[in-house]
Short mmCIF file of C-alpha atoms and ligand atoms in Angstrom, two decimals:
data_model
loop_
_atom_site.label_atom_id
_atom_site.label_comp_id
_atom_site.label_asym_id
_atom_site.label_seq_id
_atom_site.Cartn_x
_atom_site.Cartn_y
_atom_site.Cartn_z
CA UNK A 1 0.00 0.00 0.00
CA UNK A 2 1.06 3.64 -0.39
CA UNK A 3 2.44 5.07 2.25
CA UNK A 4 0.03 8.10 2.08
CA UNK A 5 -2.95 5.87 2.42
CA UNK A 6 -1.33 4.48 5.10
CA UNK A 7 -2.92 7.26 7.20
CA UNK A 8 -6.58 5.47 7.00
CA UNK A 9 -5.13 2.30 8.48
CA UNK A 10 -3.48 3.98 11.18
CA UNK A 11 -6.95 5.25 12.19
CA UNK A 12 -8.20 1.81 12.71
CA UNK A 13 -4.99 0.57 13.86
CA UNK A 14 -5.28 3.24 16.60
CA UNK A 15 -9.01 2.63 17.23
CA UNK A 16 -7.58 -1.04 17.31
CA UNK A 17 -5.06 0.06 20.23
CA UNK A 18 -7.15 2.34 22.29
CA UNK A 19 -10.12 -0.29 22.61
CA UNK A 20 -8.19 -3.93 22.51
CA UNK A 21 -7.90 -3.32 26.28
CA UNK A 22 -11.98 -2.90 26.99
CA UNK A 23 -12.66 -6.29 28.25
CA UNK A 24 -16.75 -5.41 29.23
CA UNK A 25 -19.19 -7.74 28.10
CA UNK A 26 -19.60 -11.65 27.68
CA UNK A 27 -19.62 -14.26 24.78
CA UNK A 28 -23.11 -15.45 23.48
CA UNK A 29 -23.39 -18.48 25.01
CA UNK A 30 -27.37 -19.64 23.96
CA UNK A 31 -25.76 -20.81 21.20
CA UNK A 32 -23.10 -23.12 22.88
CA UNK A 33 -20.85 -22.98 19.96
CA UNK A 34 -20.58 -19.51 20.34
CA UNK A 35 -18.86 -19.47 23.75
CA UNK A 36 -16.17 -21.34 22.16
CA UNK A 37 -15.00 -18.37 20.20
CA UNK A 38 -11.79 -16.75 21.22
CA UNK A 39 -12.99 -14.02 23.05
CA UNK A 40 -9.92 -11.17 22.44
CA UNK A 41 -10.36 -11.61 19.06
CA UNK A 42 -10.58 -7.95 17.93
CA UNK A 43 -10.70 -6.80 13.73
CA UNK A 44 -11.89 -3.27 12.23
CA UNK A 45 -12.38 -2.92 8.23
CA UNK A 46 -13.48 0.14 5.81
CA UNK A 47 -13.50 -0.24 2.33
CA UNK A 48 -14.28 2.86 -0.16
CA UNK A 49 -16.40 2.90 -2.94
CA UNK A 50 -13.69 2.34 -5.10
CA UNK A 51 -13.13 -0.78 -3.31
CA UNK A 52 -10.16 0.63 -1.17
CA UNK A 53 -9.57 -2.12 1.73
CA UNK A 54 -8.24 -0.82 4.76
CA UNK A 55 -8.05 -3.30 7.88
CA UNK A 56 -6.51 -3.47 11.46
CA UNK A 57 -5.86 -6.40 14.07
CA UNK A 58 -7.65 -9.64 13.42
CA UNK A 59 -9.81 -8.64 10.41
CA UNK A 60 -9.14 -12.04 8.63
CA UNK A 61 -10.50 -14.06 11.50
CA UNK A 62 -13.74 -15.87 10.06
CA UNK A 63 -16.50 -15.97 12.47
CA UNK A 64 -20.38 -16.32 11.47
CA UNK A 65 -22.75 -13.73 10.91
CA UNK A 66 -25.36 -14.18 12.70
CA UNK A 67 -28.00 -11.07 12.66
CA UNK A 68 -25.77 -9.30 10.68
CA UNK A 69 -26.95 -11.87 7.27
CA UNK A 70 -30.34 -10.13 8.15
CA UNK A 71 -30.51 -6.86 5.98
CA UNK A 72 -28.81 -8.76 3.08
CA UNK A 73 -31.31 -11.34 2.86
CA UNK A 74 -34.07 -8.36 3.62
CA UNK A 75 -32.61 -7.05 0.60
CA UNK A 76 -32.84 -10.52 -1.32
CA UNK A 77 -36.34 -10.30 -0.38
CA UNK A 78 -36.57 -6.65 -1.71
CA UNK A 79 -34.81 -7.55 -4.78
CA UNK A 80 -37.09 -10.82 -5.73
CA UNK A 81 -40.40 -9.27 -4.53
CA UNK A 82 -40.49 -5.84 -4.05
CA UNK A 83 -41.07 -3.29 -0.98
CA UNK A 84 -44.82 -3.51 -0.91
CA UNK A 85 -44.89 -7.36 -1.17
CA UNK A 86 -42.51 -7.35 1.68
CA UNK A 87 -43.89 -4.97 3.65
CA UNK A 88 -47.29 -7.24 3.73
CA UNK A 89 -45.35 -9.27 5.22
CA UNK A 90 -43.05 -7.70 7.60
CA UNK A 91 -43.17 -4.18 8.93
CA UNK A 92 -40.62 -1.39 9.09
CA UNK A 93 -40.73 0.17 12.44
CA UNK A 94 -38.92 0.04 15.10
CA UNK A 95 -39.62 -2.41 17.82
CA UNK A 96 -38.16 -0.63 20.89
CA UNK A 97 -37.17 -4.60 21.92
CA UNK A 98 -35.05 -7.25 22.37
CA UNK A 99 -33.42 -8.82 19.23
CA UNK A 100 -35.52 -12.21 20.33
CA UNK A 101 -38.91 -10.14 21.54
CA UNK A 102 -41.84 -12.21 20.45
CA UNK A 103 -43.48 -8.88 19.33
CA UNK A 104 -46.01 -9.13 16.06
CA UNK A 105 -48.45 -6.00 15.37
CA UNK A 106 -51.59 -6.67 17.27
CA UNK A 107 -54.07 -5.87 14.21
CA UNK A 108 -51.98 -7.19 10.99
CA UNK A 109 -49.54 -10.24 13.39
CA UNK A 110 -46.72 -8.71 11.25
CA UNK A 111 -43.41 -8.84 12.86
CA UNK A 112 -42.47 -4.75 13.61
CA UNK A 113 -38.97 -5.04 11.58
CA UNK A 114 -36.53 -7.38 9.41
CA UNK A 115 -34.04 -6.73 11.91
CA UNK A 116 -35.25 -8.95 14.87
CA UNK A 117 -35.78 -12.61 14.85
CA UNK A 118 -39.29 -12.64 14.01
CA UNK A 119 -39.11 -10.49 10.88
CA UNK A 120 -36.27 -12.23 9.39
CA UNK A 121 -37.42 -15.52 9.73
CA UNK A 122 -40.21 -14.64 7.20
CA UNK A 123 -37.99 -12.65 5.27
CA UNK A 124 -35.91 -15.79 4.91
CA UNK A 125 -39.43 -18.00 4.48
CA UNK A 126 -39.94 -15.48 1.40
CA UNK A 127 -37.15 -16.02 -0.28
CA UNK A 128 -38.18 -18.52 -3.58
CA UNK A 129 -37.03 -22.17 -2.86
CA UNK A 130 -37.72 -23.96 -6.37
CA UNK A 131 -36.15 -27.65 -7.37
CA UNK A 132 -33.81 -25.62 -8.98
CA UNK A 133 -32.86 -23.02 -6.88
CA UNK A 134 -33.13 -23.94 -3.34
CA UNK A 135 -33.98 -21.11 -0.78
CA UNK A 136 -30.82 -21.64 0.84
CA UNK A 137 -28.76 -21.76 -2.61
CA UNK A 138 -30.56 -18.23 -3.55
CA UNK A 139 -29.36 -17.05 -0.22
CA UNK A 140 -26.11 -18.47 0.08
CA UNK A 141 -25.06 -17.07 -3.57
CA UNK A 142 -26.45 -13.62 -2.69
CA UNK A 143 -24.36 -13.16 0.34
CA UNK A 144 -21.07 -14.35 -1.59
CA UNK A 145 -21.79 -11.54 -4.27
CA UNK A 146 -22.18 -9.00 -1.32
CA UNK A 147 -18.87 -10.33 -0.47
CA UNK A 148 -17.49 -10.67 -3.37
CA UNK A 149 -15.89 -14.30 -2.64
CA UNK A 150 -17.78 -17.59 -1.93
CA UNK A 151 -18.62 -18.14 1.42
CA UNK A 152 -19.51 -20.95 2.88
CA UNK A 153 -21.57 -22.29 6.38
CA UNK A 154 -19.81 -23.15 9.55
CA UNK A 155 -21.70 -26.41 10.75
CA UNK A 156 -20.34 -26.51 13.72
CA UNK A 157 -22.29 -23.33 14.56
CA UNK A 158 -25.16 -24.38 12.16
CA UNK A 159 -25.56 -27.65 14.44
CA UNK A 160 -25.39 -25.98 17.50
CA UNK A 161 -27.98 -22.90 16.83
CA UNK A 162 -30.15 -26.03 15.14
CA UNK A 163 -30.04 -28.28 18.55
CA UNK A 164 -30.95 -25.15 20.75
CA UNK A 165 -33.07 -22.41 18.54
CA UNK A 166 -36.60 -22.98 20.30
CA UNK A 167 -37.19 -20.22 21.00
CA UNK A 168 -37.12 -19.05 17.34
CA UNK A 169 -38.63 -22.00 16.19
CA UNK A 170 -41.13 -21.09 18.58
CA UNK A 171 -41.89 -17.60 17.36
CA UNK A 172 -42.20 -19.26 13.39
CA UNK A 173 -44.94 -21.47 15.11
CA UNK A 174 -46.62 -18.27 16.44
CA UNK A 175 -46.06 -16.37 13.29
CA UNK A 176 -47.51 -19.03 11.60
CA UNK A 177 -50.42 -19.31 13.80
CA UNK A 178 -51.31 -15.40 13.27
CA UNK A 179 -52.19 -15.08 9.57
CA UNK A 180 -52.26 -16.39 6.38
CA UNK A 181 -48.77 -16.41 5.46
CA UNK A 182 -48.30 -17.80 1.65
CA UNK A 183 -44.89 -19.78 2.78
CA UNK A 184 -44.37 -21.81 5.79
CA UNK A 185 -42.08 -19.85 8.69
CA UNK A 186 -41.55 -22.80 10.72
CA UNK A 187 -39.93 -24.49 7.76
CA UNK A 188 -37.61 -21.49 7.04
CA UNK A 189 -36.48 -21.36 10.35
CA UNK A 190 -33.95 -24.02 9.70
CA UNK A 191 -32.79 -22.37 6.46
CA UNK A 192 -32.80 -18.94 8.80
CA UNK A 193 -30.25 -21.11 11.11
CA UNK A 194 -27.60 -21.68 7.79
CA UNK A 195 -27.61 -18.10 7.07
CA UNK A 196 -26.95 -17.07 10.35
CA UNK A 197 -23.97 -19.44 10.49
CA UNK A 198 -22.58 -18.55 7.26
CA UNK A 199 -19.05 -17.61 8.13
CA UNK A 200 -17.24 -14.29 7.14
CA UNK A 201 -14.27 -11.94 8.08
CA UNK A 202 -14.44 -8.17 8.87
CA UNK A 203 -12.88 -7.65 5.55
CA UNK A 204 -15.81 -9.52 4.15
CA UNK A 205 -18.19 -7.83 6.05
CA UNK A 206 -16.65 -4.50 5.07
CA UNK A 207 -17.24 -5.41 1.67
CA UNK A 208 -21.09 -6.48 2.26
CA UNK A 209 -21.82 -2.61 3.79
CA UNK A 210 -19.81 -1.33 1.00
CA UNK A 211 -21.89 -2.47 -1.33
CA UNK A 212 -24.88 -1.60 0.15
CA UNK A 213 -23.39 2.02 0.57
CA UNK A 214 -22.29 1.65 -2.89
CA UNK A 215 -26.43 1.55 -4.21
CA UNK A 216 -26.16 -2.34 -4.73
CA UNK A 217 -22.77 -2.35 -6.52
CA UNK A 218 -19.95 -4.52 -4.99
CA UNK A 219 -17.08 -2.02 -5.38
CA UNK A 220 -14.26 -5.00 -5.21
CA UNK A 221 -16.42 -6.91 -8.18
CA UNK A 222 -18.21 -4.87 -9.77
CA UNK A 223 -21.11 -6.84 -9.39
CA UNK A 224 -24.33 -5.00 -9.41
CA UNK A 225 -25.75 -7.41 -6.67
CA UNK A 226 -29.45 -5.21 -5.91
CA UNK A 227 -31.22 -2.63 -7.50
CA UNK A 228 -29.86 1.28 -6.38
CA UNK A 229 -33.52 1.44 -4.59
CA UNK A 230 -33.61 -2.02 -2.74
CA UNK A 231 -29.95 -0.89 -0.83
CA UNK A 232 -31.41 2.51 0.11
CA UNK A 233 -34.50 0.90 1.56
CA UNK A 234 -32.14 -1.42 3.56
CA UNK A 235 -30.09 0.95 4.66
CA UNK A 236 -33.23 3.49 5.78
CA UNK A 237 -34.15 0.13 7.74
CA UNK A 238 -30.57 -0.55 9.01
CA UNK A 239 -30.44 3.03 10.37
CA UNK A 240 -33.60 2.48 12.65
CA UNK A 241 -33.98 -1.09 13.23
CA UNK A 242 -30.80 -2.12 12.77
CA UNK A 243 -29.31 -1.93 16.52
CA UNK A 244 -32.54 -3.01 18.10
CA UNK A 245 -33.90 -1.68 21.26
CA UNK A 246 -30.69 0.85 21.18
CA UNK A 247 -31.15 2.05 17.28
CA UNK A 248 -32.37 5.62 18.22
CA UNK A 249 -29.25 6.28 20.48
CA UNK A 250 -27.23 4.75 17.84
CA UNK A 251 -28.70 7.02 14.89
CA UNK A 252 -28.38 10.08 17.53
CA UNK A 253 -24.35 9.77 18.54
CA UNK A 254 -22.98 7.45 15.83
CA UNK A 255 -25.23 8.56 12.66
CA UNK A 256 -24.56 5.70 10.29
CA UNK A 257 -27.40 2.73 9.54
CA UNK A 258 -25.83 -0.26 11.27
CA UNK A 259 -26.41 -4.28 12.19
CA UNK A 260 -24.95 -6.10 14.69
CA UNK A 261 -24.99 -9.47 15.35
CA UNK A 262 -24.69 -12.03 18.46
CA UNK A 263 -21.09 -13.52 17.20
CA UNK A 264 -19.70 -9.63 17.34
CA UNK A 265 -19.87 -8.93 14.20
CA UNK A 266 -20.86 -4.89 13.79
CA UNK A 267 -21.13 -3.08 10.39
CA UNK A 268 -21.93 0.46 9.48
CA UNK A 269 -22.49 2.04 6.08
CA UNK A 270 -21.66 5.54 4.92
CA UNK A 271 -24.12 5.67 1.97
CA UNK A 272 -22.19 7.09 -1.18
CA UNK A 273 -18.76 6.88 1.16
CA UNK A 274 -17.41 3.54 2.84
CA UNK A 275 -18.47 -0.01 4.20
CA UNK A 276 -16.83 -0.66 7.64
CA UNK A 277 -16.65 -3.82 9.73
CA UNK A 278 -15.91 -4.69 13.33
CA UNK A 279 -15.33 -8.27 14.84
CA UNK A 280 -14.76 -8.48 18.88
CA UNK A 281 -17.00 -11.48 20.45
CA UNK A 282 -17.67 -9.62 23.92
CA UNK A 283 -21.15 -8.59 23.81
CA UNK A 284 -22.99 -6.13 25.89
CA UNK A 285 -26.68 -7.16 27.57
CA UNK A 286 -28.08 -6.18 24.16
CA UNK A 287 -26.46 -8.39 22.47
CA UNK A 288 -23.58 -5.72 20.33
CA UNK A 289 -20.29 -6.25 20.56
CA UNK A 290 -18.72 -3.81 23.20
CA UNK A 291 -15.52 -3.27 21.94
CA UNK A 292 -17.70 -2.49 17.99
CA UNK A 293 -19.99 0.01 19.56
CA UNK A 294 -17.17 2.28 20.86
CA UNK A 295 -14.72 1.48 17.80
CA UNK A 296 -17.68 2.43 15.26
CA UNK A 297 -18.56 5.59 17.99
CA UNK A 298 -15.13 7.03 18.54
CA UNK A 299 -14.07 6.65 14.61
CA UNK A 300 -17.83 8.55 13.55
CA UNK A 301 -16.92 11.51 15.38
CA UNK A 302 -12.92 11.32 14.53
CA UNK A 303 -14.08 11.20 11.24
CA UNK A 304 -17.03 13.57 11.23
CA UNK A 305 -19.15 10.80 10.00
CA UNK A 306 -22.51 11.42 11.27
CA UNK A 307 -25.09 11.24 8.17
CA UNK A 308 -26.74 14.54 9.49
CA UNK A 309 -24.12 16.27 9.93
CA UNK A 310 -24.59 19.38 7.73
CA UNK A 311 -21.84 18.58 5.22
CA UNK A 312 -19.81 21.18 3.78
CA UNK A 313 -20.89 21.89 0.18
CA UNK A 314 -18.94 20.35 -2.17
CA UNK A 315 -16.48 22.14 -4.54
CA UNK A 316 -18.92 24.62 -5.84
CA UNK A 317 -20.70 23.70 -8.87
CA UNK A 318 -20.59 26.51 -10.74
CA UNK A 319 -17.13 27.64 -12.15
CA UNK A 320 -18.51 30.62 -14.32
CA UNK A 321 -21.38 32.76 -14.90
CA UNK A 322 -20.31 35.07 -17.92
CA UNK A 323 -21.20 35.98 -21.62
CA UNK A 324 -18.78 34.96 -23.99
CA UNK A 325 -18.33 38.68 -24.65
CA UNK A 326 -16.35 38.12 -21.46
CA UNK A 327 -14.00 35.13 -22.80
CA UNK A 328 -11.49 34.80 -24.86
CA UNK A 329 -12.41 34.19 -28.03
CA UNK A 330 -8.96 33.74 -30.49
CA UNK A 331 -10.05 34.45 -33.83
CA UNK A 332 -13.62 36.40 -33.32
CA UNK A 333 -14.31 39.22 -35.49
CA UNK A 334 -14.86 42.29 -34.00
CA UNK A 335 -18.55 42.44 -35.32
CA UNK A 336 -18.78 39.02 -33.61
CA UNK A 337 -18.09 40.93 -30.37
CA UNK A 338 -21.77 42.39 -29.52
CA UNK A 339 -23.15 39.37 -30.34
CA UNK A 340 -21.02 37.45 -28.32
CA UNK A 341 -21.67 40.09 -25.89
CA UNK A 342 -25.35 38.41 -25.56
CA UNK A 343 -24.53 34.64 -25.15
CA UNK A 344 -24.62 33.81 -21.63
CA UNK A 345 -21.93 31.42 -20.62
CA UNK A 346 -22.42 28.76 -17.52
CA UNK A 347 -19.51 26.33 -16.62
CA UNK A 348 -20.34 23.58 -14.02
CA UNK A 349 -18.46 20.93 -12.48
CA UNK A 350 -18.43 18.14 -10.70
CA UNK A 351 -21.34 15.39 -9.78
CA UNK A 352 -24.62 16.95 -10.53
CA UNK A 353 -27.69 15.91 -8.60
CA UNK A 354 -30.83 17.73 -7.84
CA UNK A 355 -28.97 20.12 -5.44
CA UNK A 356 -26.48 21.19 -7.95
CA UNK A 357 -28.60 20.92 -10.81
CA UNK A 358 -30.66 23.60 -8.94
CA UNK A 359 -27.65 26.10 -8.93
CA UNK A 360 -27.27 25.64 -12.32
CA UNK A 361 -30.57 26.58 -13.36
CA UNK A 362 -30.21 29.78 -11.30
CA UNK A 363 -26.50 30.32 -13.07
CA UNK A 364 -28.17 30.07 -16.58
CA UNK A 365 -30.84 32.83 -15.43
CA UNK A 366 -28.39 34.66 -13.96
CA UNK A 367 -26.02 34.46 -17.37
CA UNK A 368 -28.81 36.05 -19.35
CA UNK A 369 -30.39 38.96 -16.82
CA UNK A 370 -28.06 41.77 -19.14
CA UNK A 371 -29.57 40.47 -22.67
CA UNK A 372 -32.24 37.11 -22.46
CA UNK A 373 -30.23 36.24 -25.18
CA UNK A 374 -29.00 32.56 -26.32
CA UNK A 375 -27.23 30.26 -23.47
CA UNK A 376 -24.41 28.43 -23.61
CA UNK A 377 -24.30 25.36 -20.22
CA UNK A 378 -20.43 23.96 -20.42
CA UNK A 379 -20.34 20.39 -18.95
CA UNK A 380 -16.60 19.51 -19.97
CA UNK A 381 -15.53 19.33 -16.08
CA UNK A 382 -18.86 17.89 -14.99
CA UNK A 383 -17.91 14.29 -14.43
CA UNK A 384 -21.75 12.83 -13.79
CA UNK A 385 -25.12 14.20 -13.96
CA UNK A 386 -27.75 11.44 -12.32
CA UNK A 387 -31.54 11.14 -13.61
CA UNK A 388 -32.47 13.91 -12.00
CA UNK A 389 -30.65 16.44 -12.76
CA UNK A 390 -30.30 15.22 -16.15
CA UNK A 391 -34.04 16.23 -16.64
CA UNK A 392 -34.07 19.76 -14.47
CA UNK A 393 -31.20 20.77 -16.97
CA UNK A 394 -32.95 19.70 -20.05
CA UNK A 395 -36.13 20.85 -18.46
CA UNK A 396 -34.09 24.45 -17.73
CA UNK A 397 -32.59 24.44 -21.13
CA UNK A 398 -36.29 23.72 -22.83
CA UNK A 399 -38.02 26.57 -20.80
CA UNK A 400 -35.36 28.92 -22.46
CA UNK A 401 -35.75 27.74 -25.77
CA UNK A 402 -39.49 28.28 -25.37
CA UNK A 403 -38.64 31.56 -24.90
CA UNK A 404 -36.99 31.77 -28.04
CA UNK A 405 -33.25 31.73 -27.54
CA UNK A 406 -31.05 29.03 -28.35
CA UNK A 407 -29.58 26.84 -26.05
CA UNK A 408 -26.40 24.63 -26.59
CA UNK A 409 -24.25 22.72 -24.41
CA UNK A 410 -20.49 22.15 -24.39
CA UNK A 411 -20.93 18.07 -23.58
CA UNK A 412 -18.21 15.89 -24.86
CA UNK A 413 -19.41 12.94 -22.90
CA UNK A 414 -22.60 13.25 -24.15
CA UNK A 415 -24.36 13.95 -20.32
CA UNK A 416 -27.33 15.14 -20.84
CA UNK A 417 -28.29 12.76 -24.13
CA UNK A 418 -27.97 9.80 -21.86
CA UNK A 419 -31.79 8.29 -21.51
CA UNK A 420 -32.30 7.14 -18.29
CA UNK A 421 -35.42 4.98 -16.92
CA UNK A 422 -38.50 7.33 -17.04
CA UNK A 423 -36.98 9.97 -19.24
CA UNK A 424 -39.05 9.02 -22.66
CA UNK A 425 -41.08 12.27 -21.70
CA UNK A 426 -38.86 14.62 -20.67
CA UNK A 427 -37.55 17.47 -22.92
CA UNK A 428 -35.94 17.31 -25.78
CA UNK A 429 -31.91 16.91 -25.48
CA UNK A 430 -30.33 20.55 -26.04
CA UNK A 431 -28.27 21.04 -29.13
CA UNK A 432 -24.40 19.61 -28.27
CA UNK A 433 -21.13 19.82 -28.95
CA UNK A 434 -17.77 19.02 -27.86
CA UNK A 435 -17.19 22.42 -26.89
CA UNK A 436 -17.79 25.40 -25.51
CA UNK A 437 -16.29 27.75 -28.52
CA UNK A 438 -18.27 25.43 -30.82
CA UNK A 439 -21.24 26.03 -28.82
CA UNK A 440 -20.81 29.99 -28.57
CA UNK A 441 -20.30 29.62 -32.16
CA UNK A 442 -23.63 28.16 -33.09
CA UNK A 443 -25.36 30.60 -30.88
CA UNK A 444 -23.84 33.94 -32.15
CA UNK A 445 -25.78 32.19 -35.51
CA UNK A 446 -22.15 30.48 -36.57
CA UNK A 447 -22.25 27.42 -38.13
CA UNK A 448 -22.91 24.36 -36.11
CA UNK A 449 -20.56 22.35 -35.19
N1 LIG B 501 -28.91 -16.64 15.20
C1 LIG B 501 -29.18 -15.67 16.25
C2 LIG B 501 -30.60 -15.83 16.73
O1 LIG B 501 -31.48 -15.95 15.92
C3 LIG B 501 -28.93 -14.30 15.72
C4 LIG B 501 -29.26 -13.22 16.73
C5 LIG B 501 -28.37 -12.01 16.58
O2 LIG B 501 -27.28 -12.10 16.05
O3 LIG B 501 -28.78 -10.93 17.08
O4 LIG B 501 -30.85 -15.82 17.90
#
């Protein structure tokens, strides 16, 4: 690694330091196998959207995954049937109990969340299971592509949770009992057993948020594992379900959606930013690892990662609000010079989304209050415009045609003619070229380029 970079490690290398002495808490031990695990064990991962892996102390230490397999499957579920289906099925509040509560809604018998027991088990009992594809197949191969490796069940843990789980065998029986579920819970409960013992790393884990902060998109692979949507709705449940009966406290000092589970696994997304991962087996009475809750705490506010923060605006969008009467024109007649004098000029950069689409817009008005004359929008530095924005700026661009003027834009990658899902109606793409002279130049009544 570079030795620049090197500067991200050390931050969870020294998160690693100050909290490998914090000793609080206690192995699971309901699930015997669990109180076998080695209980200093201690790992912390972040990997950036483009699949940067940073890692400290034992973050190659497989362990299972327990309630942290929940939101991925939730999102399985999302993926294969869609949020309304789901939601039929399974609420999205938050309980306010115990991971284990045998809480269903009193009217519907819905479980409150995917996050505790009783929601995932019929998010798991949802998931297809065909001759083909078997339910635990579909599942299994999902959570590999989250990882981006194949991962694989530790039976050990499997055989234990399956000689002991009453209690959530018990709550499939009483989901099953409360409405007319179209799949069976009680037979999914087994199946909800093998995910939870499907073993991973931090680094893995790291990997699985990633990609959910990523909209869907493993950033190691590639792999666009769920629709941009289905990882935002996870992540909205993540943030308040996701740490049970402590998920407001978490959302109000630590800020990211998280899931933790009962082997100590922890992981937190930054939507749009990082994945990170924490593995240290000593839980507190809520069942989160200890040592995870004050790694994930101490490096949100180190790092100013709280998602409502008030971020600092990005590099502004717009560069310049001019006419080309203003710029440099080599070779422009003088006679050219008054009507140059009339073309308004915009330059943006950067990602454009609805926010800095919304400055543009104002720019382009701005570029024209001295002569509501033709418009020039430069997109050369602009390095992605999403849906949108895409159709504000066309939208902005059409309303000043309407008007009368012309409108071009500098666009050598070809932006704003991208269609994107939903756009068949929206305005017409604005005259382009590669750019911005050639654009001035078809406005001042030049020939186009
Ligand atoms: N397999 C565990 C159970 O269902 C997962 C619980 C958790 O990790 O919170 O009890």
């Amino acid at each position: 690694m570079s030795p620049a970079a090197e500067a991200v490690t050390d931050a969870l290398r020294e998160l690693h330091t100050r909290f490998a002495g914090l000793r609080d808490g206690r192995l699971a031990d309901y699930i015997p196998q669990l109180a076998r695990t080695e209980p200093d064990a201690f790992g912390l991962a972040l990997i950036s959207m483009d699949g940067h892996r940073y890692s400290a102390g034992d973050a190659g230490t497989p362990f299972t995954m327990q309630s942290v397999s929940k939101p991925f499957v939730y999102a399985l579920a999302l993926s294969v049937l869609g949020l309304d289906e789901v939601c039929r099925w399974v609420s999205a509040e938050p309980s306010g109990e115990a991971y284990n509560a045998i809480s269903l809604e009193p009217d519907t018998g819905r479980p409150d969340n995917a996050m505790v027991n009783a929601g995932a088990i019929i998010t798991t009992a949802l998931i297809p299971d065909t001759p083909d594809t078997p339910r635990f197949e579909r599942i299994l191969d999902c959570l590999s592509r989250f990882a981006g490796r194949r991962l694989d069940v530790d039976e050990q843990v499997y055989a234990s949770e399956a000689a002991t789980g009453d209690r959530n065998r018990a709550l499939a029986y009483l989901i099953r009992s409360t409405g007319p579920l179209p799949v069976d819970p009680v037979a999914a409960v087994e199946t909800y057993f093998r995910q939870c013992a499907v073993r991973v790393t931090a680094l893995d884990l790291a990997a699985m948020a990633a990609t959910l902060a990523n909209g869907g998109v493993n950033p190691l692979t590639g792999d666009a594992v769920v629709p941009e949507p289905v990882a935002a709705q996870v992540l909205a449940v993540m943030a308040t379900c996701g740490m049970y009966d402590a998920s407001g406290e978490w959302l109000l000092r630590v800020g990211l959606p998280a899931k933790s589970g009962v082997s100590g696994g922890l992981i937190a997304a930054g939507p749009a930013r990082f994945g990170l991962a924490t593995y240290s087996p000593r839980l507190d009475p809520g069942g989160t690892s200890v040592r995870g809750r004050a790694a994930l705490g101490a490096l949100s506010e180190r790092l100013g990662l709280h998602l409502m923060h008030n971020p600092a605006l990005a590099a502004s969008t717009v560069t310049l609000v001019a006419t080309a009467g203003d710029l440099p024109a080599a070779g422009a007649a003088p006679q050219d010079r008054a009507l140059r004098e009339r073309v308004g000029v915009v330059a943006a950069q950067g990602a454009i989304d609805f926010t800095a689409a919304e400055r543009v817009l104002y720019a382009l008005d701005e570029s024209r209050t001295r002569s509501a004359g033709p418009v020039v929008l430069d997109l050369g530095q602009v390095t992605g415009v999403d849906r949108v924005a895409r159709a504000m700026l066309r939208g902005g661009l059409g309303r000043i045609a309407a008007d009368g003027a012309r409108t071009a834009v500098a666009d050598p990658a070809r932006r704003l003619a991208l269609p994107g899902p939903g756009q068949r109606d929206a305005p017409t793409v604005p005259r382009s070229f590669v750019t911005r002279e050639q654009a001035v130049a078809w406005c001042t009544g030049g020939p186009a380029g």
